[in-house]
Amino acid sequence: MDKGLRFTFCVITTMLLLRESSQTGEKNDPKILAASKSGFGTDSRGPDQALPTLTVTTILEDPYVMVRSAELEGYCIDLLKALAANLHFSYKVKVVSDGQYGAISSSGNWTGMIGEILRQEADIAVAPLTVTSAREEVVSFTAPFLQTGIGILLRKDTVSHEMSFFHFLAPFSKETWTGLLFAYVLTCFCLFLVARLSPCEWNEPKNEENHFTFLNSLWFGAGALALQGVTPRPKALSVRVIAAVWWLFTIALLAAYIANFTALLSSGSEQLPIQTFEDLVKQRKLEFGTLDGSSTFYFFKNSKNPIHQMIYEYMDKRRDHVLVKTYQEAVQRVMDSNYAFIGESISQDLAAARHCNLIRAPEVIGARGFGIATTQASPWTKKLSIAVLKLRESGDLDYLRNKWWETSCLHRSRDRWSPLQPQALGGLFLTLAIGLALGVIAAVVELSNKSRHAAGHVKKSCCSVFTEEMCTRLRIKENTRQSQETSGRANA
């Protein structure tokens, strides 16, 4: 019995000595030491072991941070995951207790996420937090991960109005209509002039009547605009060149007008009387406001622009009525009442993409960016900035932007309609000008050829005959009246 116990004790002791020597050998192995010192060795030691843990404060706002199935998801959550993967840290996310972004209260303390960072209740803030000078004085910001501005969110049926009586003129700008009128008058004048100069159109000025009077030329040009053939019909090559170029001009012009008018009717953007912040101040139908304590509110407070000052005074006097607490409340109020919300344009684009009865006004002011806030002199500020820049360079930020801003309004185009400017038709006007010049040159060549032949018969210089012919053709109406008056007196 004693021998059996001694044998068992010896076996156990031998096994323990062998295991200890094996572990000692592994610790002294240089390959294992190198792996444990590298940055990749920490991930294999169980979940989140030996990783620095950051407390992240955020705010619930669609699509940045949302609660789905008792878990947080959204643009900022995906951004946070990408940053943690790149910088090898773990995190704990908490929603800001007061639901504010961060502003100075009446007591002089900071509220919202900025206040939590200052009170060291959180290490960083990953949220749609705008980088401002006031916030930069108390906390540090990384490079912006999203660029935005200040826009106006409206409901379509509250700002739409009936089309104006002259709505059919909207496809072209005022400059384009002015250029078209000038081109029409100039072309008709060239038709009148060339028809009088060309001997092929008017062979014997003293005996024949020229049908291309100035009124007839105007009628001919108007008929081409309506794609209708009218009399008189051109005979000379010079007149036909001008007529052909004018017909080409009118066909292209009508095609551009019809296309732009169709786009105008389908887009409906011209039905927005509120295009700018100045339009918003001048109207009296809609109330307008922004988030209470947001950077947008203080932007208008600190701005020296008179229009911006008027907006701030309006919101400040009606603070309890027009300022909203959350972004969701603002969107709901725009949808339910005559209210215009002033806020971040990128968030308004999301609201317009998900609610097809909403639209953002074209003007955007105060270009700004969303950044990650950290404590001042934090070692994470530069690391996070570099990581954000790497995500931007790799296209990951663009991917997240497209993922969370995907529109459900498939029928709606994001392109803004605008009247057609003269620059868009510059080549068309240039072609018309070249055609008119060629027509005038052809008429002069035709008249000079006839003058050369006539000079040989009357034995005069070609220049003198050319001058006489030109004067006769340009004064023929006056000469005809004088001859008719003379013949009338003779008959009397």
Tab-separated table of C-alpha atoms in Angstrom:
chain	number	residue	atom	x	y	z
A	1	MET	CA	0.000	0.000	0.000
A	2	ASP	CA	2.805	2.365	0.913
A	3	LYS	CA	4.641	1.463	-2.258
A	4	GLY	CA	1.572	2.330	-4.354
A	5	LEU	CA	1.190	5.735	-2.725
A	6	ARG	CA	4.854	6.507	-3.189
A	7	PHE	CA	4.641	5.529	-6.857
A	8	THR	CA	1.595	7.758	-7.440
A	9	PHE	CA	3.294	10.699	-5.708
A	10	CYS	CA	6.407	10.278	-7.861
A	11	VAL	CA	4.342	10.273	-11.100
A	12	ILE	CA	2.455	13.448	-10.149
A	13	THR	CA	5.666	15.225	-9.158
A	14	THR	CA	7.355	14.267	-12.441
A	15	MET	CA	4.412	15.581	-14.496
A	16	LEU	CA	4.399	18.919	-12.653
A	17	LEU	CA	8.138	19.367	-13.206
A	18	LEU	CA	7.796	18.612	-16.937
A	19	ARG	CA	4.908	21.126	-17.308
A	20	GLU	CA	6.840	23.858	-15.500
A	21	SER	CA	9.874	23.380	-17.736
A	22	SER	CA	7.677	23.510	-20.821
A	23	GLN	CA	6.095	26.825	-19.781
A	24	THR	CA	9.532	28.250	-18.997
A	25	GLY	CA	10.714	27.347	-22.475
A	26	GLU	CA	7.728	29.026	-24.079
A	27	LYS	CA	8.301	32.248	-22.164
A	28	ASN	CA	11.908	32.361	-23.281
A	29	ASP	CA	11.029	31.651	-26.913
A	30	PRO	CA	11.952	34.842	-28.870
A	31	LYS	CA	9.133	34.323	-31.442
A	32	ILE	CA	6.484	34.290	-28.739
A	33	LEU	CA	7.998	37.343	-27.058
A	34	ALA	CA	7.946	39.253	-30.350
A	35	ALA	CA	4.318	38.328	-30.928
A	36	SER	CA	3.273	39.470	-27.461
A	37	LYS	CA	4.979	42.848	-27.928
A	38	SER	CA	3.372	43.502	-31.335
A	39	GLY	CA	0.052	45.312	-31.678
A	40	PHE	CA	-1.696	42.252	-33.094
A	41	GLY	CA	-0.953	39.965	-30.152
A	42	THR	CA	-3.475	41.697	-27.900
A	43	ASP	CA	-6.511	40.762	-30.026
A	44	SER	CA	-5.978	37.026	-29.367
A	45	ARG	CA	-6.206	37.323	-25.602
A	46	GLY	CA	-9.931	37.144	-25.308
A	47	PRO	CA	-12.506	39.842	-26.109
A	48	ASP	CA	-11.337	43.423	-25.407
A	49	GLN	CA	-8.599	42.270	-23.004
A	50	ALA	CA	-5.751	44.792	-22.577
A	51	LEU	CA	-7.474	47.312	-24.928
A	52	PRO	CA	-8.014	50.921	-23.766
A	53	THR	CA	-11.707	51.585	-23.169
A	54	LEU	CA	-13.236	54.958	-24.076
A	55	THR	CA	-16.548	56.295	-22.840
A	56	VAL	CA	-18.396	57.762	-25.830
A	57	THR	CA	-21.262	60.220	-25.451
A	58	THR	CA	-23.693	60.707	-28.314
A	59	ILE	CA	-27.206	61.911	-29.067
A	60	LEU	CA	-30.147	60.132	-30.635
A	61	GLU	CA	-30.676	61.574	-34.097
A	62	ASP	CA	-31.636	59.817	-37.280
A	63	PRO	CA	-29.550	58.549	-39.101
A	64	TYR	CA	-26.529	59.221	-36.895
A	65	VAL	CA	-27.594	57.241	-33.817
A	66	MET	CA	-30.825	55.251	-33.572
A	67	VAL	CA	-32.203	52.552	-31.272
A	68	ARG	CA	-33.144	49.388	-33.155
A	69	SER	CA	-33.959	46.147	-31.295
A	70	ALA	CA	-32.456	47.466	-28.049
A	71	GLU	CA	-29.175	48.212	-29.842
A	72	LEU	CA	-27.667	51.405	-31.205
A	73	GLU	CA	-27.023	51.754	-34.916
A	74	GLY	CA	-26.473	54.521	-37.425
A	75	TYR	CA	-23.818	56.526	-39.219
A	76	CYS	CA	-21.932	57.490	-36.041
A	77	ILE	CA	-22.038	53.941	-34.706
A	78	ASP	CA	-20.541	52.602	-37.941
A	79	LEU	CA	-17.947	55.389	-37.847
A	80	LEU	CA	-17.102	54.498	-34.256
A	81	LYS	CA	-16.656	50.829	-35.166
A	82	ALA	CA	-14.311	51.740	-38.010
A	83	LEU	CA	-12.243	54.015	-35.769
A	84	ALA	CA	-12.023	51.355	-33.040
A	85	ALA	CA	-10.843	48.797	-35.584
A	86	ASN	CA	-8.155	51.140	-36.896
A	87	LEU	CA	-6.907	52.432	-33.533
A	88	HIS	CA	-7.476	49.232	-31.489
A	89	PHE	CA	-9.614	50.486	-28.645
A	90	SER	CA	-12.868	49.375	-27.075
A	91	TYR	CA	-15.694	51.714	-26.161
A	92	LYS	CA	-18.858	52.162	-24.155
A	93	VAL	CA	-21.586	54.322	-25.687
A	94	LYS	CA	-23.921	56.432	-23.572
A	95	VAL	CA	-26.659	58.789	-24.730
A	96	VAL	CA	-26.299	62.349	-23.430
A	97	SER	CA	-28.499	62.782	-20.387
A	98	ASP	CA	-30.015	66.197	-21.165
A	99	GLY	CA	-30.465	65.563	-24.882
A	100	GLN	CA	-28.438	68.668	-25.841
A	101	TYR	CA	-25.506	69.125	-28.202
A	102	GLY	CA	-23.649	71.625	-26.090
A	103	ALA	CA	-24.103	75.302	-25.275
A	104	ILE	CA	-23.334	77.731	-22.462
A	105	SER	CA	-26.226	77.928	-19.998
A	106	SER	CA	-27.296	81.017	-18.066
A	107	SER	CA	-25.187	79.824	-15.130
A	108	GLY	CA	-22.066	79.786	-17.293
A	109	ASN	CA	-21.767	76.013	-17.465
A	110	TRP	CA	-21.788	73.921	-20.620
A	111	THR	CA	-24.710	71.650	-21.330
A	112	GLY	CA	-25.063	68.577	-23.503
A	113	MET	CA	-22.207	66.477	-24.803
A	114	ILE	CA	-19.673	69.283	-24.410
A	115	GLY	CA	-20.559	69.526	-20.713
A	116	GLU	CA	-20.154	65.782	-20.199
A	117	ILE	CA	-16.670	65.891	-21.725
A	118	LEU	CA	-15.703	68.860	-19.529
A	119	ARG	CA	-17.004	67.053	-16.426
A	120	GLN	CA	-15.032	63.955	-17.538
A	121	GLU	CA	-18.215	61.917	-17.725
A	122	ALA	CA	-17.154	60.934	-21.245
A	123	ASP	CA	-13.859	60.732	-23.114
A	124	ILE	CA	-15.087	61.596	-26.602
A	125	ALA	CA	-18.307	62.685	-28.314
A	126	VAL	CA	-19.160	61.002	-31.623
A	127	ALA	CA	-22.275	62.719	-32.943
A	128	PRO	CA	-23.391	65.346	-35.500
A	129	LEU	CA	-21.567	67.925	-33.398
A	130	THR	CA	-20.705	71.109	-35.273
A	131	VAL	CA	-17.198	72.522	-34.893
A	132	THR	CA	-17.504	76.108	-33.619
A	133	SER	CA	-15.039	78.588	-32.143
A	134	ALA	CA	-16.850	78.657	-28.788
A	135	ARG	CA	-16.706	74.880	-28.440
A	136	GLU	CA	-13.120	74.770	-29.674
A	137	GLU	CA	-12.104	76.979	-26.745
A	138	VAL	CA	-13.122	74.357	-24.175
A	139	VAL	CA	-12.688	71.053	-26.048
A	140	SER	CA	-10.672	69.779	-29.002
A	141	PHE	CA	-12.094	68.594	-32.307
A	142	THR	CA	-10.790	66.152	-34.858
A	143	ALA	CA	-10.837	66.678	-38.602
A	144	PRO	CA	-14.481	66.912	-39.805
A	145	PHE	CA	-16.020	63.635	-40.923
A	146	LEU	CA	-19.008	65.336	-42.601
A	147	GLN	CA	-19.373	68.712	-44.334
A	148	THR	CA	-22.621	70.633	-44.070
A	149	GLY	CA	-24.189	74.109	-43.892
A	150	ILE	CA	-27.361	75.873	-42.803
A	151	GLY	CA	-30.470	75.404	-44.928
A	152	ILE	CA	-34.257	75.792	-44.818
A	153	LEU	CA	-36.551	72.758	-44.644
A	154	LEU	CA	-40.067	73.323	-46.003
A	155	ARG	CA	-43.196	71.387	-46.733
A	156	LYS	CA	-44.102	71.500	-50.401
A	157	ASP	CA	-47.778	72.291	-50.104
A	158	THR	CA	-47.188	75.154	-47.667
A	159	VAL	CA	-44.906	77.033	-50.042
A	160	SER	CA	-46.294	76.092	-53.432
A	161	HIS	CA	-48.454	78.568	-55.241
A	162	GLU	CA	-50.315	78.784	-58.522
A	163	MET	CA	-48.287	79.335	-61.634
A	164	SER	CA	-47.996	82.943	-62.711
A	165	PHE	CA	-49.806	84.276	-65.739
A	166	PHE	CA	-46.531	84.450	-67.683
A	167	HIS	CA	-45.233	81.088	-66.456
A	168	PHE	CA	-44.649	80.036	-70.057
A	169	LEU	CA	-41.696	82.461	-70.165
A	170	ALA	CA	-39.918	80.684	-67.288
A	171	PRO	CA	-37.917	78.131	-69.365
A	172	PHE	CA	-35.656	80.943	-70.621
A	173	SER	CA	-33.981	83.587	-68.511
A	174	LYS	CA	-34.564	87.274	-69.136
A	175	GLU	CA	-31.187	87.540	-70.830
A	176	THR	CA	-32.063	84.661	-73.170
A	177	TRP	CA	-35.387	86.245	-74.157
A	178	THR	CA	-33.614	89.563	-74.770
A	179	GLY	CA	-31.025	87.854	-76.960
A	180	LEU	CA	-33.761	86.026	-78.870
A	181	LEU	CA	-35.648	89.263	-79.573
A	182	PHE	CA	-32.456	90.959	-80.748
A	183	ALA	CA	-31.610	87.976	-82.985
A	184	TYR	CA	-35.120	88.039	-84.503
A	185	VAL	CA	-35.027	91.761	-85.336
A	186	LEU	CA	-31.461	91.555	-86.670
A	187	THR	CA	-32.279	88.557	-88.882
A	188	CYS	CA	-35.385	90.224	-90.327
A	189	PHE	CA	-33.388	93.383	-91.013
A	190	CYS	CA	-30.698	91.328	-92.785
A	191	LEU	CA	-33.396	89.625	-94.873
A	192	PHE	CA	-34.787	93.019	-95.851
A	193	LEU	CA	-31.320	94.416	-96.642
A	194	VAL	CA	-30.026	91.400	-98.583
A	195	ALA	CA	-33.264	91.066	-100.585
A	196	ARG	CA	-32.865	94.673	-101.696
A	197	LEU	CA	-29.166	94.350	-102.552
A	198	SER	CA	-29.311	91.019	-104.393
A	199	PRO	CA	-30.052	91.367	-108.132
A	200	CYS	CA	-31.236	87.749	-108.172
A	201	GLU	CA	-34.046	88.681	-105.805
A	202	TRP	CA	-34.772	92.021	-107.439
A	203	ASN	CA	-33.346	92.305	-110.951
A	204	GLU	CA	-34.781	95.655	-112.106
A	205	PRO	CA	-35.323	98.025	-109.197
A	206	LYS	CA	-36.877	100.735	-111.367
A	207	ASN	CA	-39.489	98.452	-112.901
A	208	GLU	CA	-40.022	95.696	-110.328
A	209	GLU	CA	-41.455	95.637	-106.833
A	210	ASN	CA	-39.500	93.978	-104.024
A	211	HIS	CA	-41.738	91.712	-101.952
A	212	PHE	CA	-39.276	91.579	-99.037
A	213	THR	CA	-40.363	94.781	-97.343
A	214	PHE	CA	-39.430	95.175	-93.712
A	215	LEU	CA	-42.913	94.153	-92.551
A	216	ASN	CA	-42.867	91.106	-94.821
A	217	SER	CA	-39.434	90.201	-93.486
A	218	LEU	CA	-40.767	90.360	-89.918
A	219	TRP	CA	-43.661	88.118	-90.951
A	220	PHE	CA	-41.269	85.684	-92.630
A	221	GLY	CA	-39.133	85.435	-89.459
A	222	ALA	CA	-42.197	84.936	-87.251
A	223	GLY	CA	-43.446	82.163	-89.526
A	224	ALA	CA	-40.145	80.339	-89.162
A	225	LEU	CA	-40.460	80.583	-85.373
A	226	ALA	CA	-43.804	78.810	-85.647
A	227	LEU	CA	-42.332	76.224	-88.076
A	228	GLN	CA	-44.656	77.474	-90.779
A	229	GLY	CA	-43.732	78.401	-94.337
A	230	VAL	CA	-44.875	81.902	-95.318
A	231	THR	CA	-44.564	84.121	-98.333
A	232	PRO	CA	-42.622	85.749	-99.863
A	233	ARG	CA	-40.331	82.899	-100.744
A	234	PRO	CA	-36.641	83.714	-101.241
A	235	LYS	CA	-35.143	83.394	-104.712
A	236	ALA	CA	-31.565	84.616	-104.370
A	237	LEU	CA	-28.850	82.427	-102.864
A	238	SER	CA	-27.930	85.093	-100.304
A	239	VAL	CA	-31.508	85.353	-99.024
A	240	ARG	CA	-31.837	81.572	-98.909
A	241	VAL	CA	-28.654	81.295	-96.812
A	242	ILE	CA	-30.093	83.643	-94.205
A	243	ALA	CA	-33.470	81.905	-94.288
A	244	ALA	CA	-31.894	78.450	-93.870
A	245	VAL	CA	-29.742	79.550	-90.958
A	246	TRP	CA	-32.760	81.180	-89.290
A	247	TRP	CA	-34.823	78.004	-89.725
A	248	LEU	CA	-32.002	75.963	-88.148
A	249	PHE	CA	-31.810	78.450	-85.288
A	250	THR	CA	-35.554	78.316	-84.621
A	251	ILE	CA	-35.704	74.485	-84.684
A	252	ALA	CA	-32.901	74.180	-82.119
A	253	LEU	CA	-34.399	76.981	-80.018
A	254	LEU	CA	-37.850	75.387	-79.948
A	255	ALA	CA	-36.330	72.027	-78.985
A	256	ALA	CA	-34.489	73.655	-76.063
A	257	TYR	CA	-37.637	75.516	-74.982
A	258	ILE	CA	-39.840	72.405	-75.033
A	259	ALA	CA	-37.256	70.328	-73.141
A	260	ASN	CA	-36.733	72.971	-70.462
A	261	PHE	CA	-40.452	73.642	-70.107
A	262	THR	CA	-41.070	69.934	-69.587
A	263	ALA	CA	-38.362	69.831	-66.915
A	264	LEU	CA	-39.920	72.875	-65.267
A	265	LEU	CA	-43.358	71.270	-65.057
A	266	SER	CA	-41.972	67.983	-63.696
A	267	SER	CA	-39.571	69.445	-61.131
A	268	GLY	CA	-41.850	72.023	-59.610
A	269	SER	CA	-38.856	73.885	-58.117
A	270	GLU	CA	-40.068	77.130	-59.659
A	271	GLN	CA	-43.118	76.859	-57.390
A	272	LEU	CA	-40.930	77.614	-54.378
A	273	PRO	CA	-41.307	81.297	-53.513
A	274	ILE	CA	-38.807	80.801	-50.661
A	275	GLN	CA	-35.466	80.331	-52.363
A	276	THR	CA	-33.247	82.260	-49.932
A	277	PHE	CA	-33.172	83.370	-46.296
A	278	GLU	CA	-34.189	86.838	-47.444
A	279	ASP	CA	-37.365	85.365	-48.939
A	280	LEU	CA	-38.037	83.616	-45.630
A	281	VAL	CA	-37.814	86.903	-43.703
A	282	LYS	CA	-40.071	88.803	-46.110
A	283	GLN	CA	-42.940	86.297	-46.063
A	284	ARG	CA	-45.591	86.176	-43.322
A	285	LYS	CA	-47.232	82.815	-43.953
A	286	LEU	CA	-44.657	80.538	-42.316
A	287	GLU	CA	-43.140	80.571	-38.867
A	288	PHE	CA	-39.503	79.552	-38.678
A	289	GLY	CA	-37.081	78.435	-36.006
A	290	THR	CA	-34.204	76.118	-35.166
A	291	LEU	CA	-32.932	73.834	-32.398
A	292	ASP	CA	-32.741	75.505	-29.018
A	293	GLY	CA	-29.118	75.986	-27.960
A	294	SER	CA	-27.716	74.709	-31.252
A	295	SER	CA	-24.783	76.165	-33.156
A	296	THR	CA	-27.229	77.311	-35.834
A	297	PHE	CA	-28.988	79.565	-33.332
A	298	TYR	CA	-25.696	81.140	-32.241
A	299	PHE	CA	-24.590	81.512	-35.858
A	300	PHE	CA	-27.467	83.926	-36.468
A	301	LYS	CA	-26.873	85.590	-33.107
A	302	ASN	CA	-23.239	86.378	-33.909
A	303	SER	CA	-23.676	87.165	-37.613
A	304	LYS	CA	-23.342	90.767	-38.791
A	305	ASN	CA	-25.502	90.186	-41.850
A	306	PRO	CA	-28.729	92.268	-41.570
A	307	ILE	CA	-30.875	89.397	-42.852
A	308	HIS	CA	-29.331	87.007	-40.339
A	309	GLN	CA	-29.893	89.526	-37.553
A	310	MET	CA	-33.567	89.780	-38.479
A	311	ILE	CA	-33.860	85.983	-38.329
A	312	TYR	CA	-32.208	85.905	-34.898
A	313	GLU	CA	-34.448	88.670	-33.516
A	314	TYR	CA	-37.524	86.836	-34.775
A	315	MET	CA	-36.469	83.554	-33.146
A	316	ASP	CA	-35.327	85.198	-29.922
A	317	LYS	CA	-38.604	87.064	-29.401
A	318	ARG	CA	-40.622	83.902	-30.016
A	319	ARG	CA	-38.161	81.565	-28.336
A	320	ASP	CA	-40.764	79.509	-26.496
A	321	HIS	CA	-42.855	79.016	-29.615
A	322	VAL	CA	-40.508	78.621	-32.594
A	323	LEU	CA	-37.457	76.893	-31.070
A	324	VAL	CA	-37.627	73.099	-30.906
A	325	LYS	CA	-35.891	70.639	-28.610
A	326	THR	CA	-35.041	67.792	-30.989
A	327	TYR	CA	-34.532	67.268	-34.681
A	328	GLN	CA	-37.414	64.785	-34.837
A	329	GLU	CA	-39.716	67.388	-33.335
A	330	ALA	CA	-38.598	69.899	-35.958
A	331	VAL	CA	-39.300	67.548	-38.883
A	332	GLN	CA	-42.689	66.592	-37.462
A	333	ARG	CA	-43.617	70.233	-36.979
A	334	VAL	CA	-42.687	71.068	-40.564
A	335	MET	CA	-44.925	68.236	-41.767
A	336	ASP	CA	-47.871	69.144	-39.519
A	337	SER	CA	-47.969	72.951	-39.573
A	338	ASN	CA	-46.899	76.087	-41.427
A	339	TYR	CA	-43.375	75.950	-40.074
A	340	ALA	CA	-39.949	76.231	-41.705
A	341	PHE	CA	-37.007	74.626	-39.940
A	342	ILE	CA	-33.547	76.199	-40.126
A	343	GLY	CA	-30.813	73.675	-39.500
A	344	GLU	CA	-28.040	71.502	-40.863
A	345	SER	CA	-28.485	71.054	-44.602
A	346	ILE	CA	-27.191	67.480	-44.565
A	347	SER	CA	-29.850	66.476	-42.040
A	348	GLN	CA	-32.478	68.287	-44.081
A	349	ASP	CA	-31.415	66.350	-47.165
A	350	LEU	CA	-32.088	63.168	-45.232
A	351	ALA	CA	-35.531	64.398	-44.176
A	352	ALA	CA	-36.370	65.356	-47.769
A	353	ALA	CA	-35.160	61.947	-48.960
A	354	ARG	CA	-37.337	60.033	-46.503
A	355	HIS	CA	-40.392	62.313	-46.556
A	356	CYS	CA	-41.285	63.063	-50.147
A	357	ASN	CA	-43.547	65.987	-49.208
A	358	LEU	CA	-40.563	67.910	-47.797
A	359	ILE	CA	-38.017	69.941	-49.716
A	360	ARG	CA	-34.926	71.972	-48.882
A	361	ALA	CA	-34.607	75.501	-50.233
A	362	PRO	CA	-31.672	75.983	-52.640
A	363	GLU	CA	-29.629	78.463	-50.562
A	364	VAL	CA	-27.116	77.064	-48.053
A	365	ILE	CA	-25.028	79.367	-45.849
A	366	GLY	CA	-22.388	78.975	-43.158
A	367	ALA	CA	-20.301	76.082	-44.453
A	368	ARG	CA	-19.229	73.947	-41.494
A	369	GLY	CA	-18.268	70.434	-40.480
A	370	PHE	CA	-19.094	67.717	-37.944
A	371	GLY	CA	-16.154	66.642	-35.804
A	372	ILE	CA	-15.389	64.298	-32.897
A	373	ALA	CA	-14.964	66.202	-29.625
A	374	THR	CA	-12.308	65.207	-27.072
A	375	THR	CA	-10.871	66.742	-23.956
A	376	GLN	CA	-8.201	69.356	-24.486
A	377	ALA	CA	-4.655	67.974	-24.750
A	378	SER	CA	-6.078	64.487	-25.178
A	379	PRO	CA	-3.696	62.053	-26.930
A	380	TRP	CA	-6.689	60.682	-28.844
A	381	THR	CA	-7.362	63.905	-30.764
A	382	LYS	CA	-4.569	63.521	-33.302
A	383	LYS	CA	-5.028	59.757	-33.553
A	384	LEU	CA	-8.720	60.127	-34.313
A	385	SER	CA	-8.053	62.936	-36.834
A	386	ILE	CA	-5.582	60.790	-38.751
A	387	ALA	CA	-7.990	57.847	-38.675
A	388	VAL	CA	-10.834	60.057	-40.003
A	389	LEU	CA	-8.614	61.290	-42.846
A	390	LYS	CA	-7.662	57.713	-43.723
A	391	LEU	CA	-11.333	56.719	-43.837
A	392	ARG	CA	-12.037	59.664	-46.131
A	393	GLU	CA	-9.132	58.820	-48.433
A	394	SER	CA	-10.169	55.180	-48.649
A	395	GLY	CA	-13.761	56.095	-49.548
A	396	ASP	CA	-15.265	54.591	-46.391
A	397	LEU	CA	-16.879	57.888	-45.383
A	398	ASP	CA	-18.532	58.179	-48.796
A	399	TYR	CA	-19.808	54.633	-48.438
A	400	LEU	CA	-21.354	55.430	-45.036
A	401	ARG	CA	-22.869	58.637	-46.456
A	402	ASN	CA	-24.560	56.751	-49.289
A	403	LYS	CA	-25.632	53.930	-46.967
A	404	TRP	CA	-27.502	56.062	-44.449
A	405	TRP	CA	-28.750	58.804	-46.799
A	406	GLU	CA	-30.363	56.462	-49.301
A	407	THR	CA	-33.599	58.032	-50.516
A	408	SER	CA	-36.959	56.283	-50.521
A	409	CYS	CA	-38.390	58.837	-52.968
A	410	LEU	CA	-37.321	56.991	-56.101
A	411	HIS	CA	-39.444	59.146	-58.347
A	412	ARG	CA	-37.846	62.372	-57.235
A	413	SER	CA	-34.737	63.919	-58.755
A	414	ARG	CA	-32.291	65.844	-56.611
A	415	ASP	CA	-31.316	68.093	-59.522
A	416	ARG	CA	-32.439	71.680	-59.302
A	417	TRP	CA	-34.181	73.232	-62.292
A	418	SER	CA	-32.975	76.626	-63.508
A	419	PRO	CA	-33.885	78.869	-66.471
A	420	LEU	CA	-31.817	78.391	-69.593
A	421	GLN	CA	-29.069	81.004	-69.754
A	422	PRO	CA	-27.628	82.586	-72.948
A	423	GLN	CA	-24.329	80.759	-72.369
A	424	ALA	CA	-26.082	77.447	-73.024
A	425	LEU	CA	-27.185	78.722	-76.449
A	426	GLY	CA	-23.978	80.566	-77.255
A	427	GLY	CA	-23.061	78.247	-80.122
A	428	LEU	CA	-26.531	78.620	-81.612
A	429	PHE	CA	-26.354	82.417	-81.579
A	430	LEU	CA	-22.847	82.265	-83.048
A	431	THR	CA	-24.067	80.044	-85.902
A	432	LEU	CA	-26.850	82.519	-86.648
A	433	ALA	CA	-24.399	85.426	-86.682
A	434	ILE	CA	-22.089	83.587	-89.089
A	435	GLY	CA	-25.042	82.767	-91.352
A	436	LEU	CA	-26.181	86.389	-91.431
A	437	ALA	CA	-22.660	87.530	-92.291
A	438	LEU	CA	-22.424	84.970	-95.112
A	439	GLY	CA	-25.795	86.083	-96.475
A	440	VAL	CA	-24.767	89.746	-96.525
A	441	ILE	CA	-21.440	88.871	-98.182
A	442	ALA	CA	-23.218	86.765	-100.809
A	443	ALA	CA	-25.595	89.650	-101.576
A	444	VAL	CA	-22.684	92.063	-102.005
A	445	VAL	CA	-20.931	89.568	-104.301
A	446	GLU	CA	-24.081	89.153	-106.404
A	447	LEU	CA	-24.534	92.916	-106.694
A	448	SER	CA	-20.852	93.462	-107.536
A	449	ASN	CA	-21.013	90.833	-110.317
A	450	LYS	CA	-23.993	92.570	-111.888
A	451	SER	CA	-22.267	95.957	-111.526
A	452	ARG	CA	-19.166	94.584	-113.277
A	453	HIS	CA	-21.233	93.433	-116.266
A	454	ALA	CA	-23.218	96.674	-116.359
A	455	ALA	CA	-20.056	98.781	-116.210
A	456	GLY	CA	-18.840	97.229	-119.477
A	457	HIS	CA	-22.016	98.244	-121.285
A	458	VAL	CA	-22.299	101.831	-120.023
A	459	LYS	CA	-18.526	102.336	-120.037
A	460	LYS	CA	-18.300	103.434	-116.397
A	461	SER	CA	-16.134	102.281	-113.564
A	462	CYS	CA	-17.296	99.270	-111.628
A	463	CYS	CA	-17.241	101.181	-108.316
A	464	SER	CA	-19.464	103.959	-109.640
A	465	VAL	CA	-21.975	101.501	-111.075
A	466	PHE	CA	-21.920	99.511	-107.836
A	467	THR	CA	-22.579	102.667	-105.836
A	468	GLU	CA	-25.428	103.718	-108.114
A	469	GLU	CA	-26.995	100.299	-107.941
A	470	MET	CA	-26.799	100.229	-104.163
A	471	CYS	CA	-28.277	103.717	-103.802
A	472	THR	CA	-31.049	102.877	-106.249
A	473	ARG	CA	-31.993	99.709	-104.423
A	474	LEU	CA	-31.966	101.326	-101.009
A	475	ARG	CA	-33.994	104.368	-102.146
A	476	ILE	CA	-36.335	102.641	-104.537
A	477	LYS	CA	-39.392	103.082	-102.347
A	478	GLU	CA	-38.885	106.823	-102.209
A	479	ASN	CA	-38.256	106.962	-105.983
A	480	THR	CA	-41.359	104.880	-106.635
A	481	ARG	CA	-43.508	107.269	-104.632
A	482	GLN	CA	-42.055	110.261	-106.483
A	483	SER	CA	-42.675	108.644	-109.878
A	484	GLN	CA	-46.232	107.734	-108.855
A	485	GLU	CA	-46.876	111.293	-107.735
A	486	THR	CA	-45.374	112.657	-110.988
A	487	SER	CA	-47.469	110.340	-113.153
A	488	GLY	CA	-50.588	111.275	-111.139
A	489	ARG	CA	-50.006	114.976	-111.709
A	490	ALA	CA	-49.407	114.382	-115.415
A	491	ASN	CA	-52.654	112.478	-115.740
A	492	ALA	CA	-54.440	115.265	-113.915
